[in-house]
Amino acid sequence: MKGAEQLFDDVLVQKYGGSSVATPEKIQAVAGRIGDALKRSAHVVVAVSAMGKTTDQLIAMAREVSPSPRGREMDLLLASGEQIAVSMVGLALQARGIAAVSLTANQCGIHTDGSFNKARVRSVETARLVQELGAGRVVIVAGFQGVTVNDDITTLGRGGGDITGAVLAAALNASSYENCTDVDGVYTADPRVVSEARRIPHLSYEECIELAAAGAKVLHPRAAEICMQYKVPIHVRHSFSGKPGTWIREGATMMERPSVVGVTTDRKVAKVTLMDVKDQPGIAAHVFRDLADAEINVRLIIQASPSHERNRLTFIIESDDIDALKALVPGWKKAKTAGRVEVDNDVAKIAIVGSRIASTPGLAARMFTALADHSINIDCISTSEMKVSCIIAEKFLDDAARAIHAEFFGQAVTSESDEGPKPRSAKRAAKPAAKAAAKRRTPRA
Ligand code: ASP
Ligand code: MG
């Protein structure tokens, strides 16, 4: 991205997600919120996602004419959703007497590479944006889409509207990037599953990226990465409430920070096991080169050697990539790379995320104990500097999230909960309550 030097020193970039613009009434409300934003900042740029479930509906429609719709035509189709949304927001603003112009990515100059369906932004031209802002107009930009050097329309991958907001904020050197959504911030766990989950007021970029990468749905990790690189503060907040949400910026990490900042869950993963894999140099290279060429992201890799000559290779992919993976299997069989390939979509991933996870092994022990206390079996484990992830059966995911959240964040102390915390399992309940409570208060990490 270029051109952070020119410009105005008070650009505010907002992004509204699909649920915030799902109906004409909500679009009216968003127009009202943009009007409020203009009182805070004279120069407002807004990225908008497709209305409601439009993108899902377009994908379903494409599947009616093609078994696995991909590539250029698919992006041309999907980008239409955002084009509807920006023009609707533009019309709603103009109807309120607010000068506004809505732009596609092409009109705005958001250039990407040529990888359809998963394009990466190469640069953002600021000339048109600056011209429109200078003329006193709010600029509404179609999220999720870009344009190649050949003028082909691309999309940035599901949830890519966040990335559009971030690249605009970076290119315009915005004072902040407000990611407006249907929740009022980033939570310690998914509040729809864990009722005790609480809003996290401040996060560092690194924590936010890890939380997002581990499955928290609030902000696309690539958007947080871009804002980190360009030092743009992010405010994840509710589209329609004026309350503060979660601020993500440099130095947001307190020196004495609790080690675990959140528990994340992800159902949309599948486990792939290659059985009977030849034990010789180059085999893993072959498999993962194929996966990379098919643009399949791999989350966790485990190789085990049940016998001398044959290995077992297990890895986790996104459920959306199962078809693409299956297309690779015949090649592996033909090359005798693998004997049998199993794909299990009934798995899910749960992770704890935080700054000093690697240096505090006691945290992993507490996570595993919380699962064990609920008789939840762990299928695979992986750890990194900032997270510990487990693959478990998908049907236990909600229970696992509640158990692990209770372990690290305790039960909510609210006025309604006068019955006190419920026993977490038969085993735990058997322990004297006082001992269990004392245990919870003692930092064990
Ligand atoms: N409409 C796109 C999607 O559903 C992009 C977005 O909403 O951020 O993935
Ligand atoms: Mg799954």
Short mmCIF file of C-alpha atoms in Angstrom, two decimals, residues 180-425:
data_model
loop_
_atom_site.label_atom_id
_atom_site.label_comp_id
_atom_site.label_asym_id
_atom_site.label_seq_id
_atom_site.Cartn_x
_atom_site.Cartn_y
_atom_site.Cartn_z
CA CYS A 180 -18.64 -2.64 13.24
CA THR A 181 -20.39 -5.93 13.73
CA ASP A 182 -23.27 -7.69 15.52
CA VAL A 183 -21.34 -8.29 18.74
CA ASP A 184 -19.99 -5.60 21.01
CA GLY A 185 -16.36 -6.66 20.94
CA VAL A 186 -13.99 -9.58 21.21
CA TYR A 187 -15.00 -12.00 23.96
CA THR A 188 -13.10 -14.46 26.15
CA ALA A 189 -15.17 -17.21 24.43
CA ASP A 190 -18.14 -17.42 22.07
CA PRO A 191 -20.89 -15.79 24.19
CA ARG A 192 -23.59 -17.81 22.41
CA VAL A 193 -22.05 -20.95 23.90
CA VAL A 194 -20.38 -19.77 27.09
CA SER A 195 -22.77 -17.48 28.95
CA GLU A 196 -20.00 -16.35 31.32
CA ALA A 197 -17.84 -15.08 28.45
CA ARG A 198 -16.88 -11.44 28.82
CA ARG A 199 -15.79 -8.64 26.55
CA ILE A 200 -12.04 -8.06 26.42
CA PRO A 201 -11.51 -4.26 26.56
CA HIS A 202 -7.93 -4.21 25.20
CA LEU A 203 -5.86 -6.62 23.15
CA SER A 204 -2.48 -6.47 21.49
CA TYR A 205 -2.37 -7.09 17.74
CA GLU A 206 -0.58 -10.40 18.32
CA GLU A 207 -3.26 -11.62 20.71
CA CYS A 208 -5.99 -10.57 18.34
CA ILE A 209 -4.32 -12.32 15.39
CA GLU A 210 -3.92 -15.52 17.39
CA LEU A 211 -7.50 -15.41 18.68
CA ALA A 212 -8.81 -14.86 15.16
CA ALA A 213 -6.57 -17.52 13.63
CA ALA A 214 -7.66 -19.98 16.31
CA GLY A 215 -11.32 -19.51 15.42
CA ALA A 216 -12.73 -16.37 17.10
CA LYS A 217 -14.98 -15.02 14.38
CA VAL A 218 -14.83 -11.35 15.23
CA LEU A 219 -12.06 -10.03 13.01
CA HIS A 220 -10.23 -11.58 10.07
CA PRO A 221 -6.63 -12.31 11.13
CA ARG A 222 -5.31 -10.78 7.90
CA ALA A 223 -7.08 -7.53 8.78
CA ALA A 224 -5.37 -7.43 12.17
CA GLU A 225 -2.01 -8.21 10.52
CA ILE A 226 -2.37 -5.30 8.12
CA CYS A 227 -3.32 -2.88 10.90
CA MET A 228 -0.38 -4.10 12.97
CA GLN A 229 2.00 -3.49 10.09
CA TYR A 230 0.66 0.03 9.45
CA LYS A 231 0.05 0.81 13.14
CA VAL A 232 -3.65 1.56 12.73
CA PRO A 233 -5.63 1.16 15.98
CA ILE A 234 -8.66 -1.13 15.56
CA HIS A 235 -11.91 -0.73 17.44
CA VAL A 236 -14.15 -3.81 17.19
CA ARG A 237 -17.59 -2.61 18.26
CA HIS A 238 -21.30 -3.11 17.87
CA SER A 239 -22.74 -1.48 14.75
CA PHE A 240 -25.63 0.18 16.53
CA SER A 241 -24.66 0.74 20.15
CA GLY A 242 -22.46 3.64 21.12
CA LYS A 243 -20.68 1.57 23.76
CA PRO A 244 -16.95 0.93 23.61
CA GLY A 245 -15.98 -2.48 22.28
CA THR A 246 -12.49 -3.98 22.10
CA TRP A 247 -9.50 -1.79 21.25
CA ILE A 248 -6.62 -3.47 19.51
CA ARG A 249 -3.46 -1.44 19.33
CA GLU A 250 0.23 -1.35 20.12
CA GLY A 251 1.15 -1.59 23.74
CA ALA A 252 -2.33 -2.75 24.71
CA THR A 253 -0.82 -5.65 26.59
CA MET A 254 -0.49 -4.93 30.28
CA MET A 255 2.83 -5.95 31.80
CA GLU A 256 1.14 -8.29 34.27
CA ARG A 257 -1.40 -9.83 32.00
CA PRO A 258 -3.37 -12.95 32.69
CA SER A 259 -1.73 -15.60 30.57
CA VAL A 260 -4.86 -16.85 28.81
CA VAL A 261 -6.82 -14.12 27.01
CA GLY A 262 -9.46 -16.32 25.40
CA VAL A 263 -10.83 -19.74 24.49
CA THR A 264 -11.62 -20.25 20.82
CA THR A 265 -13.60 -22.90 19.02
CA ASP A 266 -13.81 -23.89 15.38
CA ARG A 267 -16.25 -26.46 14.00
CA LYS A 268 -15.32 -25.96 10.38
CA VAL A 269 -12.29 -28.19 10.47
CA ALA A 270 -11.74 -31.71 9.25
CA LYS A 271 -9.09 -34.28 10.12
CA VAL A 272 -7.26 -36.02 7.30
CA THR A 273 -5.26 -39.18 7.94
CA LEU A 274 -2.95 -40.71 5.35
CA MET A 275 -2.34 -44.33 6.31
CA ASP A 276 0.45 -46.47 5.06
CA VAL A 277 2.72 -43.59 4.06
CA LYS A 278 6.13 -44.53 2.67
CA ASP A 279 8.92 -43.81 5.16
CA GLN A 280 11.47 -42.12 2.93
CA PRO A 281 12.74 -38.60 2.21
CA GLY A 282 10.51 -36.44 0.03
CA ILE A 283 7.13 -37.97 0.87
CA ALA A 284 5.92 -35.24 3.20
CA ALA A 285 7.33 -32.69 0.79
CA HIS A 286 5.24 -34.20 -2.01
CA VAL A 287 2.02 -34.24 0.04
CA PHE A 288 2.38 -30.69 1.32
CA ARG A 289 3.49 -29.32 -2.03
CA ASP A 290 0.26 -30.75 -3.51
CA LEU A 291 -1.78 -29.21 -0.70
CA ALA A 292 -0.10 -25.84 -1.20
CA ASP A 293 -0.67 -25.94 -4.96
CA ALA A 294 -4.36 -26.67 -4.33
CA GLU A 295 -4.38 -23.70 -1.90
CA ILE A 296 -5.47 -25.88 0.99
CA ASN A 297 -4.45 -24.41 4.34
CA VAL A 298 -3.14 -26.91 6.83
CA ARG A 299 -3.48 -26.14 10.53
CA LEU A 300 -1.74 -28.92 12.41
CA ILE A 301 0.47 -31.78 11.29
CA ILE A 302 1.30 -34.97 13.16
CA GLN A 303 3.38 -37.82 11.84
CA ALA A 304 3.54 -41.10 13.67
CA SER A 305 5.44 -44.27 12.81
CA PRO A 306 3.41 -47.29 13.79
CA SER A 307 5.80 -49.60 11.94
CA HIS A 308 9.30 -49.38 10.50
CA GLU A 309 8.55 -48.78 6.84
CA ARG A 310 5.20 -47.05 7.03
CA ASN A 311 4.14 -43.80 8.65
CA ARG A 312 0.82 -42.27 9.44
CA LEU A 313 0.38 -38.62 8.54
CA THR A 314 -2.46 -36.65 10.12
CA PHE A 315 -3.35 -33.04 9.48
CA ILE A 316 -6.22 -30.62 9.93
CA ILE A 317 -7.79 -28.66 7.09
CA GLU A 318 -10.81 -26.37 6.75
CA SER A 319 -14.06 -28.23 6.07
CA ASP A 320 -14.56 -26.07 2.96
CA ASP A 321 -11.43 -27.63 1.44
CA ILE A 322 -12.59 -31.26 1.71
CA ASP A 323 -13.56 -31.47 -1.99
CA ALA A 324 -10.23 -30.02 -3.07
CA LEU A 325 -8.44 -32.50 -0.83
CA LYS A 326 -10.35 -35.46 -2.19
CA ALA A 327 -9.25 -34.48 -5.68
CA LEU A 328 -5.62 -35.03 -4.61
CA VAL A 329 -6.13 -38.55 -3.25
CA PRO A 330 -5.97 -40.49 -6.55
CA GLY A 331 -2.58 -38.91 -7.32
CA TRP A 332 -1.20 -39.95 -3.92
CA LYS A 333 -2.47 -43.48 -4.38
CA LYS A 334 -1.05 -43.73 -7.87
CA ALA A 335 2.37 -42.56 -6.69
CA LYS A 336 2.08 -45.04 -3.79
CA THR A 337 2.61 -42.10 -1.42
CA ALA A 338 -0.26 -43.26 0.75
CA GLY A 339 -2.32 -46.40 1.03
CA ARG A 340 -5.60 -45.21 2.46
CA VAL A 341 -6.87 -41.69 3.15
CA GLU A 342 -9.50 -40.98 5.79
CA VAL A 343 -11.36 -37.69 6.10
CA ASP A 344 -13.26 -37.01 9.33
CA ASN A 345 -15.46 -33.93 9.38
CA ASP A 346 -17.02 -34.68 12.78
CA VAL A 347 -14.16 -33.03 14.60
CA ALA A 348 -13.66 -29.56 15.98
CA LYS A 349 -10.80 -27.52 17.33
CA ILE A 350 -10.61 -25.82 20.70
CA ALA A 351 -7.73 -23.63 21.79
CA ILE A 352 -6.52 -21.42 24.59
CA VAL A 353 -4.74 -18.28 23.43
CA GLY A 354 -2.48 -15.95 25.32
CA SER A 355 0.84 -14.22 25.48
CA ARG A 356 2.97 -16.48 27.62
CA ILE A 357 1.45 -19.86 26.89
CA ALA A 358 4.67 -21.52 25.76
CA SER A 359 6.58 -20.52 28.86
CA THR A 360 3.87 -21.76 31.22
CA PRO A 361 3.33 -25.50 30.72
CA GLY A 362 0.92 -25.56 33.67
CA LEU A 363 -1.65 -23.93 31.40
CA ALA A 364 -1.77 -26.91 29.05
CA ALA A 365 -2.15 -29.21 32.05
CA ARG A 366 -5.12 -27.19 33.28
CA MET A 367 -6.75 -27.25 29.85
CA PHE A 368 -6.33 -31.02 29.50
CA THR A 369 -7.62 -31.57 33.04
CA ALA A 370 -10.75 -29.54 32.33
CA LEU A 371 -11.41 -31.79 29.33
CA ALA A 372 -10.63 -34.96 31.27
CA ASP A 373 -13.00 -33.94 34.06
CA HIS A 374 -15.76 -33.92 31.45
CA SER A 375 -14.61 -37.24 29.96
CA ILE A 376 -13.78 -35.52 26.69
CA ASN A 377 -11.13 -37.35 24.73
CA ILE A 378 -8.37 -35.40 22.99
CA ASP A 379 -7.63 -36.58 19.49
CA CYS A 380 -4.67 -34.36 18.51
CA ILE A 381 -2.75 -31.63 20.33
CA SER A 382 -0.61 -28.85 18.98
CA THR A 383 1.09 -25.95 20.70
CA SER A 384 2.75 -22.77 19.58
CA GLU A 385 4.22 -19.75 21.29
CA MET A 386 0.76 -18.26 21.80
CA LYS A 387 -1.68 -21.16 21.84
CA VAL A 388 -2.51 -24.72 22.80
CA SER A 389 -5.03 -26.39 20.46
CA CYS A 390 -6.84 -29.70 20.77
CA ILE A 391 -8.86 -31.61 18.21
CA ILE A 392 -11.90 -33.27 19.80
CA ALA A 393 -15.19 -34.79 18.64
CA GLU A 394 -17.40 -31.98 17.35
CA LYS A 395 -20.36 -33.06 19.50
CA PHE A 396 -18.41 -32.24 22.69
CA LEU A 397 -17.28 -28.80 21.56
CA ASP A 398 -19.76 -26.67 23.52
CA ASP A 399 -19.18 -28.62 26.74
CA ALA A 400 -15.45 -28.35 26.22
CA ALA A 401 -15.66 -24.58 25.70
CA ARG A 402 -17.65 -24.11 28.91
CA ALA A 403 -15.32 -26.34 30.92
CA ILE A 404 -12.13 -24.71 29.72
CA HIS A 405 -13.55 -21.20 30.08
CA ALA A 406 -14.62 -21.97 33.65
CA GLU A 407 -11.13 -23.24 34.40
CA PHE A 408 -9.38 -20.07 33.23
CA PHE A 409 -11.95 -17.37 33.83
CA GLY A 410 -14.02 -18.85 36.66
CA GLN A 411 -17.77 -18.55 36.91
CA ALA A 412 -19.32 -15.12 36.51
CA VAL A 413 -19.99 -13.42 39.81
CA THR A 414 -23.35 -11.80 39.10
CA SER A 415 -26.16 -10.85 41.40
CA GLU A 416 -28.46 -13.44 39.83
CA SER A 417 -26.14 -16.34 40.53
CA ASP A 418 -26.97 -16.69 44.19
CA GLU A 419 -26.95 -20.48 44.02
CA GLY A 420 -23.20 -20.38 43.51
CA PRO A 421 -21.26 -22.19 40.81
CA LYS A 422 -22.67 -25.48 39.61
CA PRO A 423 -20.46 -28.54 40.06
CA ARG A 424 -18.49 -28.95 36.89
CA SER A 425 -18.55 -32.74 36.87
#
